[in-house]
PDB file of C-alpha atoms in Angstrom:
ATOM      1  CA  MET A   1     219.350 -66.579 -10.299  1.00 44.00           C
ATOM      2  CA  LYS A   2     216.855 -68.488  -8.194  1.00 50.00           C
ATOM      3  CA  ASP A   3     215.031 -71.467  -9.620  1.00 53.00           C
ATOM      4  CA  HIS A   4     212.677 -70.747 -12.484  1.00 75.00           C
ATOM      5  CA  LEU A   5     210.658 -72.523 -15.156  1.00 83.00           C
ATOM      6  CA  SER A   6     212.535 -73.079 -18.384  1.00 91.00           C
ATOM      7  CA  ILE A   7     212.094 -74.953 -21.649  1.00 96.00           C
ATOM      8  CA  GLU A   8     214.139 -77.952 -22.774  1.00 96.00           C
ATOM      9  CA  PHE A   9     213.591 -77.311 -26.463  1.00 97.00           C
ATOM     10  CA  PRO A  10     214.626 -80.751 -27.812  1.00 97.00           C
ATOM     11  CA  VAL A  11     212.006 -82.347 -25.550  1.00 97.00           C
ATOM     12  CA  LEU A  12     209.294 -79.834 -26.489  1.00 98.00           C
ATOM     13  CA  GLU A  13     210.106 -80.165 -30.182  1.00 97.00           C
ATOM     14  CA  MET A  14     209.941 -83.963 -30.049  1.00 97.00           C
ATOM     15  CA  GLU A  15     206.640 -83.841 -28.135  1.00 97.00           C
ATOM     16  CA  VAL A  16     205.046 -81.605 -30.772  1.00 97.00           C
ATOM     17  CA  LYS A  17     206.537 -83.630 -33.638  1.00 97.00           C
ATOM     18  CA  THR A  18     205.305 -86.925 -32.186  1.00 97.00           C
ATOM     19  CA  ARG A  19     201.793 -85.739 -31.380  1.00 96.00           C
ATOM     20  CA  PHE A  20     201.112 -83.276 -34.180  1.00 97.00           C
ATOM     21  CA  GLY A  21     203.647 -83.736 -36.996  1.00 95.00           C
ATOM     22  CA  ASP A  22     206.942 -82.311 -38.253  1.00 96.00           C
ATOM     23  CA  ASP A  23     205.441 -79.108 -39.657  1.00 96.00           C
ATOM     24  CA  LYS A  24     204.016 -78.062 -36.284  1.00 96.00           C
ATOM     25  CA  ALA A  25     207.430 -78.550 -34.659  1.00 96.00           C
ATOM     26  CA  LEU A  26     208.837 -75.807 -36.904  1.00 96.00           C
ATOM     27  CA  ASP A  27     207.140 -73.219 -34.685  1.00 96.00           C
ATOM     28  CA  VAL A  28     208.944 -74.654 -31.646  1.00 97.00           C
ATOM     29  CA  LYS A  29     212.244 -74.198 -33.473  1.00 97.00           C
ATOM     30  CA  ALA A  30     211.200 -70.659 -34.364  1.00 98.00           C
ATOM     31  CA  LEU A  31     210.479 -69.888 -30.682  1.00 98.00           C
ATOM     32  CA  GLU A  32     213.879 -71.260 -29.664  1.00 98.00           C
ATOM     33  CA  GLU A  33     215.557 -68.990 -32.208  1.00 98.00           C
ATOM     34  CA  LYS A  34     213.470 -65.978 -31.153  1.00 98.00           C
ATOM     35  CA  LEU A  35     214.284 -66.433 -27.457  1.00 98.00           C
ATOM     36  CA  SER A  36     217.965 -66.820 -28.324  1.00 97.00           C
ATOM     37  CA  GLN A  37     217.822 -63.466 -30.145  1.00 97.00           C
ATOM     38  CA  LEU A  38     216.050 -61.815 -27.188  1.00 98.00           C
ATOM     39  CA  LYS A  39     218.266 -63.302 -24.473  1.00 94.00           C
ATOM     40  CA  ASN A  40     220.516 -60.297 -23.815  1.00 93.00           C
ATOM     41  CA  LEU A  41     218.094 -57.518 -24.742  1.00 97.00           C
ATOM     42  CA  SER A  42     216.168 -55.194 -22.415  1.00 97.00           C
ATOM     43  CA  VAL A  43     213.069 -56.394 -20.593  1.00 97.00           C
ATOM     44  CA  SER A  44     210.986 -54.082 -22.787  1.00 97.00           C
ATOM     45  CA  ALA A  45     212.387 -55.716 -25.929  1.00 98.00           C
ATOM     46  CA  GLN A  46     211.825 -59.177 -24.466  1.00 98.00           C
ATOM     47  CA  LEU A  47     208.189 -58.440 -23.622  1.00 98.00           C
ATOM     48  CA  ASP A  48     207.589 -57.024 -27.085  1.00 98.00           C
ATOM     49  CA  GLY A  49     209.422 -59.859 -28.856  1.00 98.00           C
ATOM     50  CA  VAL A  50     207.560 -62.621 -27.032  1.00 98.00           C
ATOM     51  CA  ASN A  51     204.217 -60.857 -27.451  1.00 98.00           C
ATOM     52  CA  ARG A  52     204.736 -60.430 -31.193  1.00 97.00           C
ATOM     53  CA  PHE A  53     205.938 -63.993 -31.661  1.00 98.00           C
ATOM     54  CA  PHE A  54     202.759 -65.590 -30.341  1.00 97.00           C
ATOM     55  CA  ASP A  55     200.523 -63.049 -32.055  1.00 95.00           C
ATOM     56  CA  GLU A  56     202.185 -63.949 -35.367  1.00 95.00           C
ATOM     57  CA  HIS A  57     202.381 -67.723 -34.964  1.00 96.00           C
ATOM     58  CA  ILE A  58     199.123 -68.540 -33.180  1.00 96.00           C
ATOM     59  CA  GLN A  59     195.591 -67.847 -34.373  1.00 96.00           C
ATOM     60  CA  TYR A  60     192.982 -66.908 -31.775  1.00 95.00           C
ATOM     61  CA  ALA A  61     190.237 -69.517 -31.385  1.00 95.00           C
ATOM     62  CA  THR A  62     187.973 -70.546 -28.533  1.00 93.00           C
ATOM     63  CA  ASP A  63     188.171 -73.842 -26.634  1.00 95.00           C
ATOM     64  CA  ASP A  64     184.911 -75.196 -28.007  1.00 94.00           C
ATOM     65  CA  ILE A  65     186.363 -74.959 -31.518  1.00 95.00           C
ATOM     66  CA  VAL A  66     189.895 -76.217 -30.798  1.00 96.00           C
ATOM     67  CA  PHE A  67     189.380 -78.696 -27.959  1.00 95.00           C
ATOM     68  CA  LYS A  68     185.608 -79.309 -28.051  1.00 93.00           C
ATOM     69  CA  GLN A  69     185.465 -78.244 -24.397  1.00 92.00           C
ATOM     70  CA  LYS A  70     184.003 -75.235 -22.605  1.00 91.00           C
ATOM     71  CA  ASP A  71     187.215 -74.286 -20.781  1.00 90.00           C
ATOM     72  CA  TYR A  72     190.565 -75.968 -21.461  1.00 94.00           C
ATOM     73  CA  TRP A  73     194.020 -74.624 -20.593  1.00 95.00           C
ATOM     74  CA  ALA A  74     196.488 -75.783 -23.240  1.00 97.00           C
ATOM     75  CA  THR A  75     200.154 -76.526 -22.707  1.00 97.00           C
ATOM     76  CA  PRO A  76     202.649 -74.919 -25.117  1.00 97.00           C
ATOM     77  CA  ALA A  77     202.932 -78.210 -27.037  1.00 97.00           C
ATOM     78  CA  GLU A  78     199.172 -78.292 -27.534  1.00 97.00           C
ATOM     79  CA  LEU A  79     199.136 -74.620 -28.512  1.00 98.00           C
ATOM     80  CA  PHE A  80     201.804 -75.189 -31.181  1.00 97.00           C
ATOM     81  CA  GLY A  81     200.195 -78.459 -32.226  1.00 97.00           C
ATOM     82  CA  HIS A  82     196.878 -76.806 -33.039  1.00 97.00           C
ATOM     83  CA  SER A  83     198.385 -73.423 -34.042  1.00 97.00           C
ATOM     84  CA  ARG A  84     195.333 -71.977 -32.305  1.00 97.00           C
ATOM     85  CA  GLY A  85     194.349 -71.060 -28.777  1.00 96.00           C
ATOM     86  CA  ASP A  86     192.380 -68.700 -26.577  1.00 96.00           C
ATOM     87  CA  CYS A  87     193.368 -66.026 -24.054  1.00 96.00           C
ATOM     88  CA  GLU A  88     194.542 -68.431 -21.326  1.00 96.00           C
ATOM     89  CA  ASP A  89     196.684 -70.376 -23.781  1.00 97.00           C
ATOM     90  CA  TYR A  90     198.404 -67.217 -25.051  1.00 98.00           C
ATOM     91  CA  ALA A  91     198.982 -65.922 -21.511  1.00 97.00           C
ATOM     92  CA  ILE A  92     200.448 -69.215 -20.276  1.00 97.00           C
ATOM     93  CA  ALA A  93     202.779 -69.586 -23.283  1.00 97.00           C
ATOM     94  CA  LYS A  94     204.034 -65.983 -22.967  1.00 98.00           C
ATOM     95  CA  TYR A  95     204.542 -66.483 -19.225  1.00 97.00           C
ATOM     96  CA  ILE A  96     206.674 -69.602 -19.814  1.00 97.00           C
ATOM     97  CA  ALA A  97     208.692 -67.955 -22.603  1.00 97.00           C
ATOM     98  CA  LEU A  98     209.503 -64.903 -20.458  1.00 97.00           C
ATOM     99  CA  LEU A  99     210.488 -67.066 -17.491  1.00 96.00           C
ATOM    100  CA  HIS A 100     212.800 -68.994 -19.819  1.00 96.00           C
ATOM    101  CA  LEU A 101     214.472 -65.672 -20.688  1.00 96.00           C
ATOM    102  CA  GLY A 102     215.181 -65.195 -16.998  1.00 94.00           C
ATOM    103  CA  ILE A 103     212.560 -62.628 -16.057  1.00 95.00           C
ATOM    104  CA  ASP A 104     211.825 -62.974 -12.344  1.00 92.00           C
ATOM    105  CA  SER A 105     208.562 -64.854 -11.804  1.00 89.00           C
ATOM    106  CA  THR A 106     207.585 -62.362  -9.078  1.00 90.00           C
ATOM    107  CA  LYS A 107     207.230 -59.740 -11.842  1.00 95.00           C
ATOM    108  CA  LEU A 108     204.869 -61.808 -13.972  1.00 96.00           C
ATOM    109  CA  ARG A 109     201.243 -62.608 -13.213  1.00 95.00           C
ATOM    110  CA  LEU A 110     198.374 -64.050 -15.172  1.00 96.00           C
ATOM    111  CA  ILE A 111     195.452 -61.691 -14.621  1.00 96.00           C
ATOM    112  CA  TYR A 112     191.795 -62.688 -14.764  1.00 95.00           C
ATOM    113  CA  VAL A 113     189.746 -59.737 -15.939  1.00 95.00           C
ATOM    114  CA  LYS A 114     186.272 -58.811 -17.065  1.00 94.00           C
ATOM    115  CA  ALA A 115     186.730 -57.367 -20.546  1.00 93.00           C
ATOM    116  CA  LYS A 116     184.470 -55.094 -22.532  1.00 89.00           C
ATOM    117  CA  ILE A 117     184.625 -56.530 -26.033  1.00 78.00           C
ATOM    118  CA  GLY A 118     183.840 -54.178 -28.906  1.00 74.00           C
ATOM    119  CA  ARG A 119     181.281 -51.440 -28.355  1.00 74.00           C
ATOM    120  CA  SER A 120     179.092 -53.554 -26.115  1.00 70.00           C
ATOM    121  CA  ARG A 121     178.895 -52.715 -22.420  1.00 72.00           C
ATOM    122  CA  VAL A 122     178.587 -56.425 -21.705  1.00 82.00           C
ATOM    123  CA  THR A 123     181.744 -57.899 -20.179  1.00 88.00           C
ATOM    124  CA  GLN A 124     183.167 -61.367 -20.547  1.00 90.00           C
ATOM    125  CA  ALA A 125     185.813 -63.352 -18.705  1.00 92.00           C
ATOM    126  CA  HIS A 126     189.272 -62.896 -20.185  1.00 95.00           C
ATOM    127  CA  MET A 127     192.910 -63.480 -19.222  1.00 96.00           C
ATOM    128  CA  VAL A 128     195.997 -61.375 -19.896  1.00 98.00           C
ATOM    129  CA  LEU A 129     199.610 -61.477 -18.748  1.00 98.00           C
ATOM    130  CA  GLY A 130     200.927 -58.623 -16.617  1.00 97.00           C
ATOM    131  CA  TYR A 131     204.523 -57.512 -16.066  1.00 98.00           C
ATOM    132  CA  TYR A 132     205.079 -55.679 -12.760  1.00 96.00           C
ATOM    133  CA  GLU A 133     208.409 -53.853 -12.417  1.00 95.00           C
ATOM    134  CA  THR A 134     207.676 -53.617  -8.675  1.00 92.00           C
ATOM    135  CA  PRO A 135     204.799 -55.126  -6.657  1.00 86.00           C
ATOM    136  CA  SER A 136     203.018 -51.757  -6.674  1.00 88.00           C
ATOM    137  CA  SER A 137     203.730 -50.909 -10.336  1.00 91.00           C
ATOM    138  CA  ASP A 138     201.079 -50.268 -12.952  1.00 95.00           C
ATOM    139  CA  PRO A 139     201.487 -53.543 -14.898  1.00 96.00           C
ATOM    140  CA  LEU A 140     202.300 -53.721 -18.580  1.00 98.00           C
ATOM    141  CA  VAL A 141     199.583 -55.817 -20.205  1.00 98.00           C
ATOM    142  CA  LEU A 142     200.238 -58.504 -22.834  1.00 98.00           C
ATOM    143  CA  ASP A 143     196.879 -59.330 -24.381  1.00 96.00           C
ATOM    144  CA  SER A 144     195.884 -61.833 -27.077  1.00 94.00           C
ATOM    145  CA  LEU A 145     193.213 -59.439 -28.382  1.00 88.00           C
ATOM    146  CA  VAL A 146     195.282 -56.215 -28.454  1.00 91.00           C
ATOM    147  CA  SER A 147     198.708 -56.336 -30.117  1.00 92.00           C
ATOM    148  CA  GLU A 148     200.151 -53.250 -28.399  1.00 96.00           C
ATOM    149  CA  ILE A 149     201.581 -53.627 -24.883  1.00 98.00           C
ATOM    150  CA  LEU A 150     199.999 -50.924 -22.723  1.00 97.00           C
ATOM    151  CA  PRO A 151     200.019 -50.052 -19.004  1.00 97.00           C
ATOM    152  CA  GLY A 152     197.034 -51.411 -17.143  1.00 96.00           C
ATOM    153  CA  SER A 153     195.872 -47.870 -16.352  1.00 95.00           C
ATOM    154  CA  GLN A 154     195.330 -47.301 -20.080  1.00 96.00           C
ATOM    155  CA  ARG A 155     193.300 -50.486 -20.498  1.00 95.00           C
ATOM    156  CA  THR A 156     189.993 -49.075 -19.296  1.00 92.00           C
ATOM    157  CA  ASP A 157     188.251 -51.944 -21.096  1.00 92.00           C
ATOM    158  CA  LEU A 158     189.643 -54.398 -18.528  1.00 94.00           C
ATOM    159  CA  MET A 159     188.456 -54.830 -14.940  1.00 94.00           C
ATOM    160  CA  PRO A 160     190.845 -57.016 -12.897  1.00 94.00           C
ATOM    161  CA  VAL A 161     189.296 -59.808 -10.839  1.00 93.00           C
ATOM    162  CA  PHE A 162     192.442 -61.459  -9.440  1.00 93.00           C
ATOM    163  CA  SER A 163     195.954 -62.355 -10.570  1.00 93.00           C
ATOM    164  CA  PHE A 164     198.244 -65.311  -9.964  1.00 92.00           C
ATOM    165  CA  ASN A 165     201.516 -67.023 -10.848  1.00 91.00           C
ATOM    166  CA  ASP A 166     203.168 -70.215  -9.661  1.00 83.00           C
ATOM    167  CA  ALA A 167     203.828 -68.597  -6.244  1.00 81.00           C
ATOM    168  CA  GLY A 168     200.376 -67.367  -5.211  1.00 83.00           C
ATOM    169  CA  ILE A 169     197.261 -65.283  -5.762  1.00 89.00           C
ATOM    170  CA  TRP A 170     196.647 -61.513  -5.523  1.00 85.00           C
ATOM    171  CA  SER A 171     193.537 -59.349  -5.263  1.00 85.00           C
ATOM    172  CA  PRO A 172     193.283 -56.305  -7.575  1.00 84.00           C
ATOM    173  CA  GLY A 173     195.352 -53.341  -6.414  1.00 75.00           C
ATOM    174  CA  LYS A 174     197.024 -55.253  -3.578  1.00 70.00           C
ATOM    175  CA  THR A 175     200.794 -55.658  -3.311  1.00 70.00           C
ATOM    176  CA  LYS A 176     200.620 -58.586  -0.884  1.00 70.00           C
ATOM    177  CA  GLN A 177     199.354 -62.013  -1.835  1.00 71.00           C
ATOM    178  CA  VAL A 178     195.989 -63.108  -0.532  1.00 74.00           C
ATOM    179  CA  SER A 179     197.326 -66.649  -0.710  1.00 69.00           C
ATOM    180  CA  THR A 180     200.690 -68.325  -1.223  1.00 59.00           C
ATOM    181  CA  SER A 181     198.865 -71.405  -2.492  1.00 58.00           C
ATOM    182  CA  THR A 182     197.321 -71.939  -5.905  1.00 64.00           C
ATOM    183  CA  SER A 183     195.453 -75.043  -4.712  1.00 60.00           C
ATOM    184  CA  ARG A 184     192.069 -73.590  -5.696  1.00 67.00           C
ATOM    185  CA  LEU A 185     193.309 -73.002  -9.245  1.00 82.00           C
ATOM    186  CA  SER A 186     193.013 -76.621 -10.341  1.00 86.00           C
ATOM    187  CA  ARG A 187     193.394 -75.886 -14.071  1.00 89.00           C
ATOM    188  CA  TRP A 188     196.619 -73.957 -13.402  1.00 91.00           C
ATOM    189  CA  ARG A 189     198.087 -76.772 -11.277  1.00 90.00           C
ATOM    190  CA  ASN A 190     197.028 -79.271 -13.920  1.00 93.00           C
ATOM    191  CA  VAL A 191     198.668 -77.443 -16.836  1.00 93.00           C
ATOM    192  CA  ILE A 192     201.902 -76.921 -14.848  1.00 92.00           C
ATOM    193  CA  GLU A 193     202.003 -80.677 -14.186  1.00 93.00           C
ATOM    194  CA  ARG A 194     201.261 -81.597 -17.814  1.00 95.00           C
ATOM    195  CA  MET A 195     204.026 -79.299 -19.095  1.00 95.00           C
ATOM    196  CA  LYS A 196     206.698 -81.335 -17.309  1.00 95.00           C
ATOM    197  CA  SER A 197     206.482 -84.114 -19.913  1.00 94.00           C
ATOM    198  CA  GLU A 198     207.067 -81.443 -22.587  1.00 96.00           C
ATOM    199  CA  GLY A 199     210.399 -80.400 -21.067  1.00 96.00           C
ATOM    200  CA  ILE A 200     208.986 -77.323 -19.292  1.00 95.00           C
ATOM    201  CA  LYS A 201     209.925 -77.505 -15.645  1.00 87.00           C
ATOM    202  CA  ARG A 202     211.676 -75.838 -12.769  1.00 82.00           C
ATOM    203  CA  GLN A 203     215.421 -75.424 -13.116  1.00 74.00           C
ATOM    204  CA  SER A 204     217.899 -74.461 -10.393  1.00 59.00           C
TER     205      SER A 204
END
């Protein structure tokens, strides 16, 4: 397997324990156990297991409530430490967990969308995680607001804006990257850098 991001759980657990307390670190232990159970299962089971884990252990809350900021991308340690997070925080944590399981990073992208929330026709910025079996596949969507994993074609409430991972950026409906650099995604680069001290980094 080529290099991929993975989690050094003793480091992540100690980071959460030190910054947020012993009780918050229990969720890190629970994630380690869950990923161990999912390790040799099908990709479908891994997607479902990771999606359910974060839906069950993390409460949805906006950045202004949790971090007193308009837009903050939390690391997994911060997500566990507060037990709350918004759409970006869920998507990032699920992305890292699935990479740790060995899913190829080329099949995973964080997708910025405009989402129709409720019955209103007004849209708001939102982020989900997409799994692409092939570059041209209809992605399976892991969403912090909808518990069921559905193909993107069935999520008519979402309008893709662009997608990205740690390898580049894509436009909606395109199989080739529009950029192999994520330099304009400063928050993404920042959270990747901050995760290193939590034991989440690239392994060979």
